[in-house]
Amino acid sequence: MRKTDLALLALAVLSLAFALMALEAPKLMQAILGLAAMFICIGLIYWLVLAPYVALFHMLVYAGAVVILLATAAMLVGGEKVEGA
């Protein structure tokens, strides 16, 4: 395997791990940080498959704006623990 293939595989595994962290985190801010890390990993995957414009857009919009919006809303509402369904 080439180094690029190994990096893609590692980023895919990290993305899944951070997605599970976002789903199973006991605190809301931990879930938001897991979501941000997942978005960054997905942006790096786009970068490795030679789609730099999509990667830049993904990093700016999702990993930047959406995560900041969620974090601000969580801090304003004061959500400390995720309610169990």
PDB file of C-alpha atoms in Angstrom:
ATOM      1  CA  MET A   1       0.000   0.000   0.000  1.00  0.00           C
ATOM      2  CA  ARG A   2       1.092   3.534  -0.672  1.00  0.00           C
ATOM      3  CA  LYS A   3       1.409   6.181   2.004  1.00  0.00           C
ATOM      4  CA  THR A   4      -1.652   7.975   0.647  1.00  0.00           C
ATOM      5  CA  ASP A   5      -3.759   4.843   0.971  1.00  0.00           C
ATOM      6  CA  LEU A   6      -2.621   4.342   4.549  1.00  0.00           C
ATOM      7  CA  ALA A   7      -3.366   7.987   5.361  1.00  0.00           C
ATOM      8  CA  LEU A   8      -6.855   7.677   3.852  1.00  0.00           C
ATOM      9  CA  LEU A   9      -7.510   4.524   5.844  1.00  0.00           C
ATOM     10  CA  ALA A  10      -6.281   6.150   9.062  1.00  0.00           C
ATOM     11  CA  LEU A  11      -8.424   9.251   8.469  1.00  0.00           C
ATOM     12  CA  ALA A  12     -11.479   7.099   7.752  1.00  0.00           C
ATOM     13  CA  VAL A  13     -10.999   5.211  11.013  1.00  0.00           C
ATOM     14  CA  LEU A  14     -10.456   8.476  12.897  1.00  0.00           C
ATOM     15  CA  SER A  15     -13.595   9.945  11.329  1.00  0.00           C
ATOM     16  CA  LEU A  16     -15.642   6.987  12.507  1.00  0.00           C
ATOM     17  CA  ALA A  17     -14.116   7.181  15.984  1.00  0.00           C
ATOM     18  CA  PHE A  18     -14.881  10.895  16.291  1.00  0.00           C
ATOM     19  CA  ALA A  19     -18.419  10.328  14.981  1.00  0.00           C
ATOM     20  CA  LEU A  20     -18.974   7.728  17.697  1.00  0.00           C
ATOM     21  CA  MET A  21     -17.522  10.164  20.212  1.00  0.00           C
ATOM     22  CA  ALA A  22     -19.997  12.791  19.045  1.00  0.00           C
ATOM     23  CA  LEU A  23     -22.878  10.338  19.430  1.00  0.00           C
ATOM     24  CA  GLU A  24     -21.917   8.848  22.770  1.00  0.00           C
ATOM     25  CA  ALA A  25     -20.405  11.822  24.612  1.00  0.00           C
ATOM     26  CA  PRO A  26     -21.931  12.445  28.042  1.00  0.00           C
ATOM     27  CA  LYS A  27     -21.482  16.221  27.805  1.00  0.00           C
ATOM     28  CA  LEU A  28     -22.709  18.435  24.999  1.00  0.00           C
ATOM     29  CA  MET A  29     -19.412  20.285  24.482  1.00  0.00           C
ATOM     30  CA  GLN A  30     -17.566  16.969  24.145  1.00  0.00           C
ATOM     31  CA  ALA A  31     -20.045  15.954  21.461  1.00  0.00           C
ATOM     32  CA  ILE A  32     -19.483  19.232  19.620  1.00  0.00           C
ATOM     33  CA  LEU A  33     -15.705  18.768  19.786  1.00  0.00           C
ATOM     34  CA  GLY A  34     -16.083  15.237  18.413  1.00  0.00           C
ATOM     35  CA  LEU A  35     -18.182  16.601  15.579  1.00  0.00           C
ATOM     36  CA  ALA A  36     -15.551  19.268  14.822  1.00  0.00           C
ATOM     37  CA  ALA A  37     -12.771  16.672  14.773  1.00  0.00           C
ATOM     38  CA  MET A  38     -14.828  14.484  12.449  1.00  0.00           C
ATOM     39  CA  PHE A  39     -15.375  17.410  10.073  1.00  0.00           C
ATOM     40  CA  ILE A  40     -11.647  18.155  10.060  1.00  0.00           C
ATOM     41  CA  CYS A  41     -10.841  14.518   9.251  1.00  0.00           C
ATOM     42  CA  ILE A  42     -13.325  14.539   6.390  1.00  0.00           C
ATOM     43  CA  GLY A  43     -11.778  17.763   5.080  1.00  0.00           C
ATOM     44  CA  LEU A  44      -8.359  16.110   5.164  1.00  0.00           C
ATOM     45  CA  ILE A  45      -9.765  13.149   3.239  1.00  0.00           C
ATOM     46  CA  TYR A  46     -10.972  15.559   0.553  1.00  0.00           C
ATOM     47  CA  TRP A  47      -7.528  17.132   0.490  1.00  0.00           C
ATOM     48  CA  LEU A  48      -5.836  13.751   0.023  1.00  0.00           C
ATOM     49  CA  VAL A  49      -8.071  12.801  -2.894  1.00  0.00           C
ATOM     50  CA  LEU A  50      -6.948  16.006  -4.623  1.00  0.00           C
ATOM     51  CA  ALA A  51     -10.077  18.095  -4.133  1.00  0.00           C
ATOM     52  CA  PRO A  52      -8.578  21.138  -2.390  1.00  0.00           C
ATOM     53  CA  TYR A  53     -11.485  23.506  -3.081  1.00  0.00           C
ATOM     54  CA  VAL A  54     -13.998  21.080  -1.609  1.00  0.00           C
ATOM     55  CA  ALA A  55     -11.667  20.525   1.355  1.00  0.00           C
ATOM     56  CA  LEU A  56     -11.304  24.266   1.946  1.00  0.00           C
ATOM     57  CA  PHE A  57     -15.059  24.819   1.663  1.00  0.00           C
ATOM     58  CA  HIS A  58     -15.723  21.918   4.019  1.00  0.00           C
ATOM     59  CA  MET A  59     -13.238  23.198   6.588  1.00  0.00           C
ATOM     60  CA  LEU A  60     -14.554  26.765   6.485  1.00  0.00           C
ATOM     61  CA  VAL A  61     -18.274  26.040   6.446  1.00  0.00           C
ATOM     62  CA  TYR A  62     -18.666  22.861   8.462  1.00  0.00           C
ATOM     63  CA  ALA A  63     -15.637  22.704  10.751  1.00  0.00           C
ATOM     64  CA  GLY A  64     -15.714  26.472  11.223  1.00  0.00           C
ATOM     65  CA  ALA A  65     -19.139  28.030  11.001  1.00  0.00           C
ATOM     66  CA  VAL A  66     -21.424  25.141  11.928  1.00  0.00           C
ATOM     67  CA  VAL A  67     -19.360  24.028  14.908  1.00  0.00           C
ATOM     68  CA  ILE A  68     -19.029  27.612  16.197  1.00  0.00           C
ATOM     69  CA  LEU A  69     -22.791  28.031  15.826  1.00  0.00           C
ATOM     70  CA  LEU A  70     -23.452  24.819  17.779  1.00  0.00           C
ATOM     71  CA  ALA A  71     -20.943  25.729  20.495  1.00  0.00           C
ATOM     72  CA  THR A  72     -22.408  29.222  20.869  1.00  0.00           C
ATOM     73  CA  ALA A  73     -25.943  27.857  21.068  1.00  0.00           C
ATOM     74  CA  ALA A  74     -24.883  25.267  23.649  1.00  0.00           C
ATOM     75  CA  MET A  75     -23.210  27.913  25.786  1.00  0.00           C
ATOM     76  CA  LEU A  76     -26.185  30.266  25.559  1.00  0.00           C
ATOM     77  CA  VAL A  77     -28.698  27.584  26.448  1.00  0.00           C
ATOM     78  CA  GLY A  78     -26.459  26.141  29.122  1.00  0.00           C
ATOM     79  CA  GLY A  79     -26.743  22.515  28.025  1.00  0.00           C
ATOM     80  CA  GLU A  80     -24.402  20.566  30.229  1.00  0.00           C
ATOM     81  CA  LYS A  81     -25.516  16.969  29.821  1.00  0.00           C
ATOM     82  CA  VAL A  82     -27.191  15.268  26.915  1.00  0.00           C
ATOM     83  CA  GLU A  83     -30.626  13.993  27.852  1.00  0.00           C
ATOM     84  CA  GLY A  84     -31.097  10.256  27.360  1.00  0.00           C
ATOM     85  CA  ALA A  85     -33.851   9.257  24.961  1.00  0.00           C
TER      86      ALA A  85
END
